[in-house]
mmCIF file of C-alpha atoms in Angstrom:
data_model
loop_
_atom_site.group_PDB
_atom_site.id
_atom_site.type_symbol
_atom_site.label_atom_id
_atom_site.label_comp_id
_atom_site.label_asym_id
_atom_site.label_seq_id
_atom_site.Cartn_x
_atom_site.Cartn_y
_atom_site.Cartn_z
ATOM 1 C CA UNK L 1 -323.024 -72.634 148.137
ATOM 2 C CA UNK L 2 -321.255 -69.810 150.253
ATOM 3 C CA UNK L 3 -321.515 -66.103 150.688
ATOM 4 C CA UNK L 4 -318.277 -64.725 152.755
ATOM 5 C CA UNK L 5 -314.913 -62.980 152.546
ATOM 6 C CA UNK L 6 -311.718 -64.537 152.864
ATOM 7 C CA UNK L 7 -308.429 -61.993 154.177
ATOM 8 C CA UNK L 8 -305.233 -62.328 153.335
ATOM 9 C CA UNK L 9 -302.699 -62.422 156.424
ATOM 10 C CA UNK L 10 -300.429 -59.663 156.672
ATOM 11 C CA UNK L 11 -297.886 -62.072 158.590
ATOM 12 C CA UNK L 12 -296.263 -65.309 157.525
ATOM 13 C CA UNK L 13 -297.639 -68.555 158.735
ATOM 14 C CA UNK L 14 -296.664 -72.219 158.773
ATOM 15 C CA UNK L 15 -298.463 -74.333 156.250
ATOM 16 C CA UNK L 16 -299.250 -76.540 159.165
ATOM 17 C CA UNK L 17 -300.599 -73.340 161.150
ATOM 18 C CA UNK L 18 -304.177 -73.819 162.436
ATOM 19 C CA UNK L 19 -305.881 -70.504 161.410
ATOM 20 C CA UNK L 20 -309.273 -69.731 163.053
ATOM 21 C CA UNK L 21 -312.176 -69.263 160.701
ATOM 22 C CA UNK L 22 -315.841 -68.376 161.636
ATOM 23 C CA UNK L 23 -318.302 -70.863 159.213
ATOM 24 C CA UNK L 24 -321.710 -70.159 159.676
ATOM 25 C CA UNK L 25 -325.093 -72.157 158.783
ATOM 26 C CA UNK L 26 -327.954 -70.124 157.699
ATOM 27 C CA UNK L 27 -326.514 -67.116 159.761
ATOM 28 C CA UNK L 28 -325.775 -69.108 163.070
ATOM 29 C CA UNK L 29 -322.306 -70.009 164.412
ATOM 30 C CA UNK L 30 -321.178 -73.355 163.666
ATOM 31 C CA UNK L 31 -317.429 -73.574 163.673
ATOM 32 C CA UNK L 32 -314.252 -72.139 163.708
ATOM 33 C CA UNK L 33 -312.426 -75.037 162.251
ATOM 34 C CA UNK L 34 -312.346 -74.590 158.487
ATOM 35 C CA UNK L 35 -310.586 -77.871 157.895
ATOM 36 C CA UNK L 36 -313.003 -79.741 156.256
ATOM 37 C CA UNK L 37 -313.885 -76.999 153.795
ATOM 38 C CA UNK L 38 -310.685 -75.114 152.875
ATOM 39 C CA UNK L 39 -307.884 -76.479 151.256
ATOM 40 C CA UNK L 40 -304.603 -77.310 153.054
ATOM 41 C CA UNK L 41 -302.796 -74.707 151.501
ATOM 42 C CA UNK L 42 -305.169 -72.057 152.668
ATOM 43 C CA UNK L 43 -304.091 -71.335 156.006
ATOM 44 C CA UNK L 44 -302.375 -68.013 155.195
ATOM 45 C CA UNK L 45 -305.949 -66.832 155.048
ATOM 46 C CA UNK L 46 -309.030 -66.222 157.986
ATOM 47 C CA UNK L 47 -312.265 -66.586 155.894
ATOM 48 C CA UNK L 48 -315.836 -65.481 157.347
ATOM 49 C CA UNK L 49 -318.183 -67.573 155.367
ATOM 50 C CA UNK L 50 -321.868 -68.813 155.242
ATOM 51 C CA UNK L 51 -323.714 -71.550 153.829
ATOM 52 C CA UNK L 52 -327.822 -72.630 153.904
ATOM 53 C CA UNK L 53 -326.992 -75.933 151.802
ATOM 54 C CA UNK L 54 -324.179 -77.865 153.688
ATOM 55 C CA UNK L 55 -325.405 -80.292 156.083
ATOM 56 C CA UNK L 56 -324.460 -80.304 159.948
ATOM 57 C CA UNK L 57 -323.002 -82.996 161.638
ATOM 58 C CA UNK L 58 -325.555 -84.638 164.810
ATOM 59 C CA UNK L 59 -323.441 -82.348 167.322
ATOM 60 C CA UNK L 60 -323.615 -79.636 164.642
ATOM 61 C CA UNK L 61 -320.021 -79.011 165.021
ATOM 62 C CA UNK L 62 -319.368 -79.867 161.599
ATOM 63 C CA UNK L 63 -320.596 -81.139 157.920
ATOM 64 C CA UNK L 64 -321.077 -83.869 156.889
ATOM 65 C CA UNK L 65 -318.506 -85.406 154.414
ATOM 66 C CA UNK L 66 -320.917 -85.871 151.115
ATOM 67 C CA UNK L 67 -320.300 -84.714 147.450
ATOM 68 C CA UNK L 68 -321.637 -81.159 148.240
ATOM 69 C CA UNK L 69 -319.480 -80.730 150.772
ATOM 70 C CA UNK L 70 -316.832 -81.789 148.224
ATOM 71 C CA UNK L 71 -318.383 -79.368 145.634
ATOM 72 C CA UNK L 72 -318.036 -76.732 148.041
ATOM 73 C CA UNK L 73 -314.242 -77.110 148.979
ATOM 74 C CA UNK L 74 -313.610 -77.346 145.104
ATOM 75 C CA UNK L 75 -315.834 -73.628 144.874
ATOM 76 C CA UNK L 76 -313.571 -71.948 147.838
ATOM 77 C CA UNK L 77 -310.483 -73.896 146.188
ATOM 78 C CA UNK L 78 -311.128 -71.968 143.076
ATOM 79 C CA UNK L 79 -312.358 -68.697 144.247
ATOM 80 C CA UNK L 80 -308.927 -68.134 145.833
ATOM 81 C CA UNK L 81 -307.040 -69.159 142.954
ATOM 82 C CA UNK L 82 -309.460 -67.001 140.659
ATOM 83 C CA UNK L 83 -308.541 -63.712 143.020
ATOM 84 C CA UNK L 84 -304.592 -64.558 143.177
ATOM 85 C CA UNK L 85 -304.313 -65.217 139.438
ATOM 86 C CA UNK L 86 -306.399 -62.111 138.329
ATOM 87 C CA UNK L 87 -304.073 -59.946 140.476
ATOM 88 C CA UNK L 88 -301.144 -61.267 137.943
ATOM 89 C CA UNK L 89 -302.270 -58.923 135.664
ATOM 90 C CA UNK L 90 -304.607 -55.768 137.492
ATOM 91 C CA UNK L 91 -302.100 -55.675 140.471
ATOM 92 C CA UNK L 92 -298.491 -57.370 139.917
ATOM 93 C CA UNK L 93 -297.382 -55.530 142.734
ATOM 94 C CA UNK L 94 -299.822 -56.787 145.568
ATOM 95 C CA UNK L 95 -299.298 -59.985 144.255
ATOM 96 C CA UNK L 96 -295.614 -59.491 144.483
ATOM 97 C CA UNK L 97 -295.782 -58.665 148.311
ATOM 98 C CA UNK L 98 -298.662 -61.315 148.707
ATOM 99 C CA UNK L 99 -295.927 -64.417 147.253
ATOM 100 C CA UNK L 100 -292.954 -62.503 149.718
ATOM 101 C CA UNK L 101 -295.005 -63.142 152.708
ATOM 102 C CA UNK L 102 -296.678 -65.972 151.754
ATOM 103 C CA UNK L 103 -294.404 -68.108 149.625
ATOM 104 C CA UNK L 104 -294.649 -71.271 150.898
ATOM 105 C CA UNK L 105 -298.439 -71.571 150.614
ATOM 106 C CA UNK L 106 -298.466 -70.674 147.253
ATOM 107 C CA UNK L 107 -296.070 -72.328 145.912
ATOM 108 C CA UNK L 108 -297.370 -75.350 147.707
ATOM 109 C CA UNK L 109 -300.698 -74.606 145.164
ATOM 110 C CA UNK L 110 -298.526 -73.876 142.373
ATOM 111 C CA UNK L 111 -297.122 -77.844 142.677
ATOM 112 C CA UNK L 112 -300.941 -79.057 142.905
ATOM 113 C CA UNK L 113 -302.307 -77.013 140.035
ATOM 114 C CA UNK L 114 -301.147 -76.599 136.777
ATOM 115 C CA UNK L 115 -303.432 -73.013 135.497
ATOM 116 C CA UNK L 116 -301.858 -71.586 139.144
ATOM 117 C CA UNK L 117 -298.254 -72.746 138.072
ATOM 118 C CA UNK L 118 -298.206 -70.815 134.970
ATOM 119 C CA UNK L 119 -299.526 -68.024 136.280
ATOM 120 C CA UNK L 120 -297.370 -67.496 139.144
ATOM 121 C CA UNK L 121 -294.089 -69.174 138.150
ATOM 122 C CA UNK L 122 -292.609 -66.250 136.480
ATOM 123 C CA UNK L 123 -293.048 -64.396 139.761
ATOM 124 C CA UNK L 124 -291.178 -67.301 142.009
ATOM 125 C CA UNK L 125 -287.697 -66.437 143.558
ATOM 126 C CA UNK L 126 -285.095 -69.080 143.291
ATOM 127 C CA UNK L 127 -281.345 -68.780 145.391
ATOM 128 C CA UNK L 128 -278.847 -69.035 142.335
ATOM 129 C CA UNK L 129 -275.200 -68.522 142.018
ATOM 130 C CA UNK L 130 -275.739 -65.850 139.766
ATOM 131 C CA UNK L 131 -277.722 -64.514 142.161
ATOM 132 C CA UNK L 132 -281.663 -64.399 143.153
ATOM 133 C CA UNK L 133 -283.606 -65.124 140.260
ATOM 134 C CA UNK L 134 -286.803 -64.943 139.281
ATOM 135 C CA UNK L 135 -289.110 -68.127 137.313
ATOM 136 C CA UNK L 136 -289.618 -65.743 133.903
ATOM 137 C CA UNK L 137 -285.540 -64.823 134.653
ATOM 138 C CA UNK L 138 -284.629 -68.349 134.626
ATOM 139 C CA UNK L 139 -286.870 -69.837 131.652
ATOM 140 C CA UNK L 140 -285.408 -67.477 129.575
ATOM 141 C CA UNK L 141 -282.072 -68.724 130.011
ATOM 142 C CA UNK L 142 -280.623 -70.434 127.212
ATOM 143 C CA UNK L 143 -278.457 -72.853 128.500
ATOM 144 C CA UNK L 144 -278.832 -75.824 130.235
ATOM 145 C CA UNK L 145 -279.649 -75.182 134.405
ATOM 146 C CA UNK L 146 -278.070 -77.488 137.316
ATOM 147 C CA UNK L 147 -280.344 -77.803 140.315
ATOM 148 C CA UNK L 148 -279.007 -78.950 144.108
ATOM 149 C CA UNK L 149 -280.364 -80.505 145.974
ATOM 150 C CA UNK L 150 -278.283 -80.194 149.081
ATOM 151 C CA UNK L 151 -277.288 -76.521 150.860
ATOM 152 C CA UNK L 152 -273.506 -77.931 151.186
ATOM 153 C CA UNK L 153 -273.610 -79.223 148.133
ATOM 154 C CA UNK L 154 -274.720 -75.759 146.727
ATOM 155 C CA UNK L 155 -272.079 -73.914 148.535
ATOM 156 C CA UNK L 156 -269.221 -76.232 147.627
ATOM 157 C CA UNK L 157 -269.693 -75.929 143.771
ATOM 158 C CA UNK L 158 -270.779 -72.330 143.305
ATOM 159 C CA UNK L 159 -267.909 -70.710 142.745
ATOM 160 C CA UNK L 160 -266.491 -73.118 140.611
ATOM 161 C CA UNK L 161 -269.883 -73.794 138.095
ATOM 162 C CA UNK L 162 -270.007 -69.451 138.150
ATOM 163 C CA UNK L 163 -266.204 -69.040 136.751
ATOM 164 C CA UNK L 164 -267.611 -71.162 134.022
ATOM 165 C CA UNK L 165 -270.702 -69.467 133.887
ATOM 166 C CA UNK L 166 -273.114 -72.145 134.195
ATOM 167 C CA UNK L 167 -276.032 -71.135 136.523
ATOM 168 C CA UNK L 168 -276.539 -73.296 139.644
ATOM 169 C CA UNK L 169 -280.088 -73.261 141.534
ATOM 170 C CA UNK L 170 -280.601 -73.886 144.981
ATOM 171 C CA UNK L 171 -283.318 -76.474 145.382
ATOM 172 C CA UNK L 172 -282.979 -77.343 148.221
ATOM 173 C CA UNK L 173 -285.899 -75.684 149.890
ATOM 174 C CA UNK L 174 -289.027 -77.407 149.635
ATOM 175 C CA UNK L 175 -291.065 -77.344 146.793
ATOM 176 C CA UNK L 176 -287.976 -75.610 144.400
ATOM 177 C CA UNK L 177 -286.833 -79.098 142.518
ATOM 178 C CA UNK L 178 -290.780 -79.730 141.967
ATOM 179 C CA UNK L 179 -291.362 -76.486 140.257
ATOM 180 C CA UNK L 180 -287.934 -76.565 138.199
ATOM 181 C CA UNK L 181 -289.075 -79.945 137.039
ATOM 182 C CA UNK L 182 -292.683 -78.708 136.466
ATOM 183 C CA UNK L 183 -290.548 -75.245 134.404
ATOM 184 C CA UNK L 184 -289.389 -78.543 131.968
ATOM 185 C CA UNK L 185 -292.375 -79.822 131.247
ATOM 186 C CA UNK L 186 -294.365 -75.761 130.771
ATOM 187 C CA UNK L 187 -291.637 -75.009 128.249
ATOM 188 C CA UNK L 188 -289.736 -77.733 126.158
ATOM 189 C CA UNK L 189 -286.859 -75.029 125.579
ATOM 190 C CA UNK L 190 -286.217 -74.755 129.358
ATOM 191 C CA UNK L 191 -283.858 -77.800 130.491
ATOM 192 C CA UNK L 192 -282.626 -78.616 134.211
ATOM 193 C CA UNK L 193 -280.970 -81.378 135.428
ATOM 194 C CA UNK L 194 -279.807 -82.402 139.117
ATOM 195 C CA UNK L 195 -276.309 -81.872 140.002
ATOM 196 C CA UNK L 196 -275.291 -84.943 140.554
ATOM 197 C CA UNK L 197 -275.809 -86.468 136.727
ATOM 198 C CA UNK L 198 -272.752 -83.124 136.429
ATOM 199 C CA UNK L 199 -269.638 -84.389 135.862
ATOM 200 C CA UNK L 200 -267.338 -81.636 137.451
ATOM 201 C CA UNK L 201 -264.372 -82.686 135.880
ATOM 202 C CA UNK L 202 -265.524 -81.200 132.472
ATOM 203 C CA UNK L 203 -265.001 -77.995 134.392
ATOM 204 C CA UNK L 204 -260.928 -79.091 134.948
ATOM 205 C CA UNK L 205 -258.241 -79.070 131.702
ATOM 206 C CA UNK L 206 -255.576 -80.540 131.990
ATOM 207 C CA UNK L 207 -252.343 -78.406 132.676
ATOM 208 C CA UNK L 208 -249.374 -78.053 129.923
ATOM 209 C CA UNK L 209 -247.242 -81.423 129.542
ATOM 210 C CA UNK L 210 -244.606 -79.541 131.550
ATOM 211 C CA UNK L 211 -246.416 -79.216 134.238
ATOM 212 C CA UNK L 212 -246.550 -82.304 135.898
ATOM 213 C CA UNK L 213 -242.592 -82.569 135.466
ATOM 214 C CA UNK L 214 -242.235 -79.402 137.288
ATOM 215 C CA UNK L 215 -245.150 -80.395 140.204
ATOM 216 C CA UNK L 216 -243.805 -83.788 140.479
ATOM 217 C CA UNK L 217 -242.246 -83.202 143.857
ATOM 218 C CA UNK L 218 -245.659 -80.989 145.122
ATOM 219 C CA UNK L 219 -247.761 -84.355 143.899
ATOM 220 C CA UNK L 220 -245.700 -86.905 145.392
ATOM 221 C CA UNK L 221 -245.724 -85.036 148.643
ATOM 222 C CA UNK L 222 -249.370 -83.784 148.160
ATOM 223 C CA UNK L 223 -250.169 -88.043 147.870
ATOM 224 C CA UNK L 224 -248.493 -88.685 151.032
ATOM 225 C CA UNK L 225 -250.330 -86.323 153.016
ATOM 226 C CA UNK L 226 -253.741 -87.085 151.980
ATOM 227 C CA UNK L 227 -253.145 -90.931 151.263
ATOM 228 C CA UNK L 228 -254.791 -91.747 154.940
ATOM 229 C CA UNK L 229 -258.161 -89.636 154.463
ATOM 230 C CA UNK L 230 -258.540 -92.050 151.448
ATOM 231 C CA UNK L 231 -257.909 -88.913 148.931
ATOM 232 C CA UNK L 232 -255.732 -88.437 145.700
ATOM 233 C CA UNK L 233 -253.813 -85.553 144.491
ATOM 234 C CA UNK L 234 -254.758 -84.552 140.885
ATOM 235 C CA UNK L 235 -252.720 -81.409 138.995
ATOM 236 C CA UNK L 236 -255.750 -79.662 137.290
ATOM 237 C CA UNK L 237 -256.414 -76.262 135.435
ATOM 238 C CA UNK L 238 -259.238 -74.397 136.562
ATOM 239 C CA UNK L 239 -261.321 -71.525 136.934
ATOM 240 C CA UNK L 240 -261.832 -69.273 139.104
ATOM 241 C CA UNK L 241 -257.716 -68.835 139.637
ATOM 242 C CA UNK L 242 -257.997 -68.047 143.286
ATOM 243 C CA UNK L 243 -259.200 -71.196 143.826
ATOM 244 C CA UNK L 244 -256.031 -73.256 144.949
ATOM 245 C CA UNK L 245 -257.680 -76.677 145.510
ATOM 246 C CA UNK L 246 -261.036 -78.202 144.627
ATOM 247 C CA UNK L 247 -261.857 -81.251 146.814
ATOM 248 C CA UNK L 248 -264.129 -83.640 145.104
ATOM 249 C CA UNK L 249 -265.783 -86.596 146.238
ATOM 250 C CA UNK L 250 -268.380 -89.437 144.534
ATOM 251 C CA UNK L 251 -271.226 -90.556 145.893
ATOM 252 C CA UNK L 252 -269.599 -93.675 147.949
ATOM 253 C CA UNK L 253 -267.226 -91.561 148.893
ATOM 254 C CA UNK L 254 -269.670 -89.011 150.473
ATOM 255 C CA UNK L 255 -271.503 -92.280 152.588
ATOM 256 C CA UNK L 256 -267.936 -93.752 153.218
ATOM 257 C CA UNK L 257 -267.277 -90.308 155.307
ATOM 258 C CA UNK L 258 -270.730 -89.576 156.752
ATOM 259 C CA UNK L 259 -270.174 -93.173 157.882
ATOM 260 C CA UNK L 260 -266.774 -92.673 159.296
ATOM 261 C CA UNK L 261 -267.885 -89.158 160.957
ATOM 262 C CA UNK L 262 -271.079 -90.823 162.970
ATOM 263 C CA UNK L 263 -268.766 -93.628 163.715
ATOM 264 C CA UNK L 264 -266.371 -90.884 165.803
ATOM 265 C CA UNK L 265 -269.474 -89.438 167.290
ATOM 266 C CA UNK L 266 -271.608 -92.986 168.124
ATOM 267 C CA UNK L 267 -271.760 -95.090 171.360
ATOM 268 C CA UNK L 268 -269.648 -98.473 170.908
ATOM 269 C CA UNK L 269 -272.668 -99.958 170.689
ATOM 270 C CA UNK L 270 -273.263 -98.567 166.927
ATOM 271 C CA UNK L 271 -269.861 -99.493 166.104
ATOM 272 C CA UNK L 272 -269.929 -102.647 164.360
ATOM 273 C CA UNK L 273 -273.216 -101.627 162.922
ATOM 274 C CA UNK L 274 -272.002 -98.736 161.322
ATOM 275 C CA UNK L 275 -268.861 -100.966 160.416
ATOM 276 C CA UNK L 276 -271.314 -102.900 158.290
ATOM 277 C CA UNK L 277 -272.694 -100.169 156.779
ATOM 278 C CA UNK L 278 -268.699 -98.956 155.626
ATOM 279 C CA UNK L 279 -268.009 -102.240 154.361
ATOM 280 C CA UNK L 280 -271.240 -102.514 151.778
ATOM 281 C CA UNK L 281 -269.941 -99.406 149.970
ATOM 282 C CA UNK L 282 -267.084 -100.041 147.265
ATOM 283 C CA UNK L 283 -265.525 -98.127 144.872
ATOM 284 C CA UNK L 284 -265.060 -94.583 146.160
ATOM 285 C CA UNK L 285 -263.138 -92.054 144.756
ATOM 286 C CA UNK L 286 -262.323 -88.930 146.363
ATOM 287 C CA UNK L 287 -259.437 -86.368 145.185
ATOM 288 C CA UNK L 288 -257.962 -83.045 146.016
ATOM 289 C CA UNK L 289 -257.178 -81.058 142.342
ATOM 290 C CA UNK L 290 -254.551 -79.017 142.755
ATOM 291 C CA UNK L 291 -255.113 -75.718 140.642
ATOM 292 C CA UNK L 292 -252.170 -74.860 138.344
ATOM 293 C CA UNK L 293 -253.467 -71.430 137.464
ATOM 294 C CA UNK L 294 -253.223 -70.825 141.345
ATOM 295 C CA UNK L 295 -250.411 -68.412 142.635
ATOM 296 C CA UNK L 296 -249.932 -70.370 145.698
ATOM 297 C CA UNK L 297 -249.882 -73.822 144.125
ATOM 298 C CA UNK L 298 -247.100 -72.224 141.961
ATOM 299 C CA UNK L 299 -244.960 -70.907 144.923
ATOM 300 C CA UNK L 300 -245.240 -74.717 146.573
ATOM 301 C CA UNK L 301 -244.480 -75.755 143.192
ATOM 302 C CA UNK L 302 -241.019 -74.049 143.387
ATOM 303 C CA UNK L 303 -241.023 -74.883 147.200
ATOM 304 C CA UNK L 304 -237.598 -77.256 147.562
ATOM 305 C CA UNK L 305 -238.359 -78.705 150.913
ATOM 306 C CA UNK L 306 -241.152 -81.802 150.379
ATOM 307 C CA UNK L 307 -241.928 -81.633 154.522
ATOM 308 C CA UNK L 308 -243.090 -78.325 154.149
ATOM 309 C CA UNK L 309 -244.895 -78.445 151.129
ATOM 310 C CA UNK L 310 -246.741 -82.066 152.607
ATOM 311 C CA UNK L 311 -248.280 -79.376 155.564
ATOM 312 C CA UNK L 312 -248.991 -76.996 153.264
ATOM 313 C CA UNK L 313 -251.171 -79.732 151.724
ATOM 314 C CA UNK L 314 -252.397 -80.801 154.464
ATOM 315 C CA UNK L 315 -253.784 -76.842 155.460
ATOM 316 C CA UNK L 316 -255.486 -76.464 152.051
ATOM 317 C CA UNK L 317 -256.823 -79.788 152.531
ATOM 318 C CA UNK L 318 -258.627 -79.237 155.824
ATOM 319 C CA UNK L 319 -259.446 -75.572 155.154
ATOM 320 C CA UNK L 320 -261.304 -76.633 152.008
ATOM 321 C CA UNK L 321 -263.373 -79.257 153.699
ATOM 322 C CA UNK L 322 -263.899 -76.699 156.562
ATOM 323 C CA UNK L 323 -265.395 -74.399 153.586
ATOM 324 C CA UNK L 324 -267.207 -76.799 151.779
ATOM 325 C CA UNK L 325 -269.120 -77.930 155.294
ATOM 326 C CA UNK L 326 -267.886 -81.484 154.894
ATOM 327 C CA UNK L 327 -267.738 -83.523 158.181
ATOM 328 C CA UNK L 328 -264.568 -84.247 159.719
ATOM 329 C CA UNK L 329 -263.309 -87.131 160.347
ATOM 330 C CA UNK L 330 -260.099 -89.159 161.281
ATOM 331 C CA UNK L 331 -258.240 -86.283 163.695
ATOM 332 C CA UNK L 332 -258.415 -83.791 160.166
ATOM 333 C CA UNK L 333 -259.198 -80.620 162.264
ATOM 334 C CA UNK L 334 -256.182 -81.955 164.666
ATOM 335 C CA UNK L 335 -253.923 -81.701 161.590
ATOM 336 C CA UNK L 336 -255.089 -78.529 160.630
ATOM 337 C CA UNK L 337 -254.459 -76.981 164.239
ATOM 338 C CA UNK L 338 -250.547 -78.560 164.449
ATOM 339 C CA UNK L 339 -250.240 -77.131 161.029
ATOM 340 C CA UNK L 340 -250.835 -73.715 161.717
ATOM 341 C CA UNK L 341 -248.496 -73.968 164.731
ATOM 342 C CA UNK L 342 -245.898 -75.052 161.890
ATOM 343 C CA UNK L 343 -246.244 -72.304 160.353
ATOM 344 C CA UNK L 344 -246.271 -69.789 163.016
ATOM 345 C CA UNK L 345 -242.966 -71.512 164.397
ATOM 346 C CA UNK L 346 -241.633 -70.785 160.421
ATOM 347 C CA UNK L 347 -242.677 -67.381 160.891
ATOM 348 C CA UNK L 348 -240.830 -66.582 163.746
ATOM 349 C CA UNK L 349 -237.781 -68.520 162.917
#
């Protein structure tokens, strides 16, 4: 149905990008709206094409939309899959650089077509907290992946998921969960999961019985200073060491301060909507572990005075919520910045 040649971009483009094409009938002009003839996907590409079968439109600024127009868009469809998958094997390397420009649009046909997908998923990049990793790098890893499926949520658990070496993907960006989910179903062997089915506290042991006896003061004070954010003080064991606290929240918990933080931020006239909104969620849990293989949370273990160990709570509290891109909420950066001057008036008594 067509004759033609079809470029490759040199340049990134938005998959929503309206690339000019030049379609001709029987050798004569008739559009330079591809549209209607290449796929969706296609727009990191400017094709020169003609046809002598395709039927014009009355204003012949067009085709007609008819089975061989279909026919036609499945041809071009193909052809351009047909080129990209042969270069998989007679030129990795262009086919490398073509995926680093153009990433987006083919992974975009990689969701939509299952022959593309296999070819091309072992050349994917994913964001991991092992590092970047590539689709054959990651279905040949033989335990169990976690997938999020939020950037905060990515950066909050990474260190903690790596000191236990379990490998944490960033799918966040569009189109990653799809193909990770797609990576199950192409090899049986391969398993991923979302992060939230994790439960993080498999990652925490429990500290020696003599523990809590000798943190009992650090706890009691540690539950005093965070009893008004809603939070609870747990003593845990946990990797990585220089980790002093690890701040975990459930999923009520995480609406019940999204809530709270538009509620700071909203017009009055939100308020009793958003009040609404607070009161439908129940059963929220939300803790601060305290890490007993932590230096620090052993020196404010031994720390004898319970007012200064309560600020020193309240510090690791905020900083850690600061870190973990939480929103704030309820005057916590206030507490943070009259901490500090605490402890710059200790200093320099």
């Amino acid at each position: 149905l067509f004759s033609g040649v079809a470029y490759i971009l040199p340049h990134a483009v938005s998959l929503h990008a309206k690339t000019s094409h030049r379609i001709y009938l029987k050798n004569m002009l008739l559009t330079e709206d591809g549209e209607s003839i290449l796929p969706k996907w296609s727009g990191f590409l400017q094709c020169f094409l003609n046809t002598s079968q395709l039927r014009p439109t009355a204003s012949r600024e067009n085709f007609y939309e008819d089975e061989l127009l279909a026919q036609a868009r499945e041809e071009l469809s193909k052809c351009i899959s047909d080129y990209l998958t042969n270069l998989s094997g007679s030129n990795p390397d262009l086919l490398r650089e073509i995926i680093r420009i153009h990433f987006m649009a083919i992974k975009s046909m990689a969701c939509e077509d299952e022959e593309f997908f296999r070819t091309f998923i072992p050349f994917f990049k994913f964001e991991t907290n092992m590092g970047e990793l590539t689709g054959k790098e990651l279905l040949t890893h033989t335990e169990p992946v976690s997938y999020a499926l939020d950037m905060n949520q990515f950066h909050r658990t990474s260190a903690l998921m790596l000191s236990q070496n379990q490998l944490l993907v960033n799918a966040c960006y569009v189109y990653d969960a799809q193909l990770l989910r797609m990576m199950q179903e192409y090899d049986s062997s391969f398993v991923a999961y979302p992060l939230e089915y994790t439960t993080f506290e498999e990652f925490l042991s429990e500290p020696p019985a003599e523990a809590f006896r000798k943190a009992k003061r650090l706890l009691d004070s540690a539950q005093e200073a965070l009893r008004p954010f809603g939070c609870t003080a747990e003593l845990k064991a946990f990797s990585p060491a220089q980790l002093p606290v690890f701040y975990m929240l459930d999923e009520n918990a995480d609406i019940k301060r999204e809530i709270q933080h538009s509620r700071e931020n909203a017009h009055d006239l939100f308020f009793s909507m958003l009040d609404a909104f607070a009161e439908e969620v129940q059963d929220s849990r939300a803790a601060l572990f305290l890490n007993w293989n932590n230096d620090l949370i052993q020196k404010l273990v031994s720390l004898e005075n319970p007012a200064r160990q309560k600020t020193c709570i309240e510090i690791l509290y905020v900083q850690h919520l600061l870190t973990g891109r939480f929103p704030m909420q309820g005057g916590e950066m206030a507490l943070l910045n009259q901490n500090l001057i605490k402890l710059i008036e200790w200093g320099l008594s």
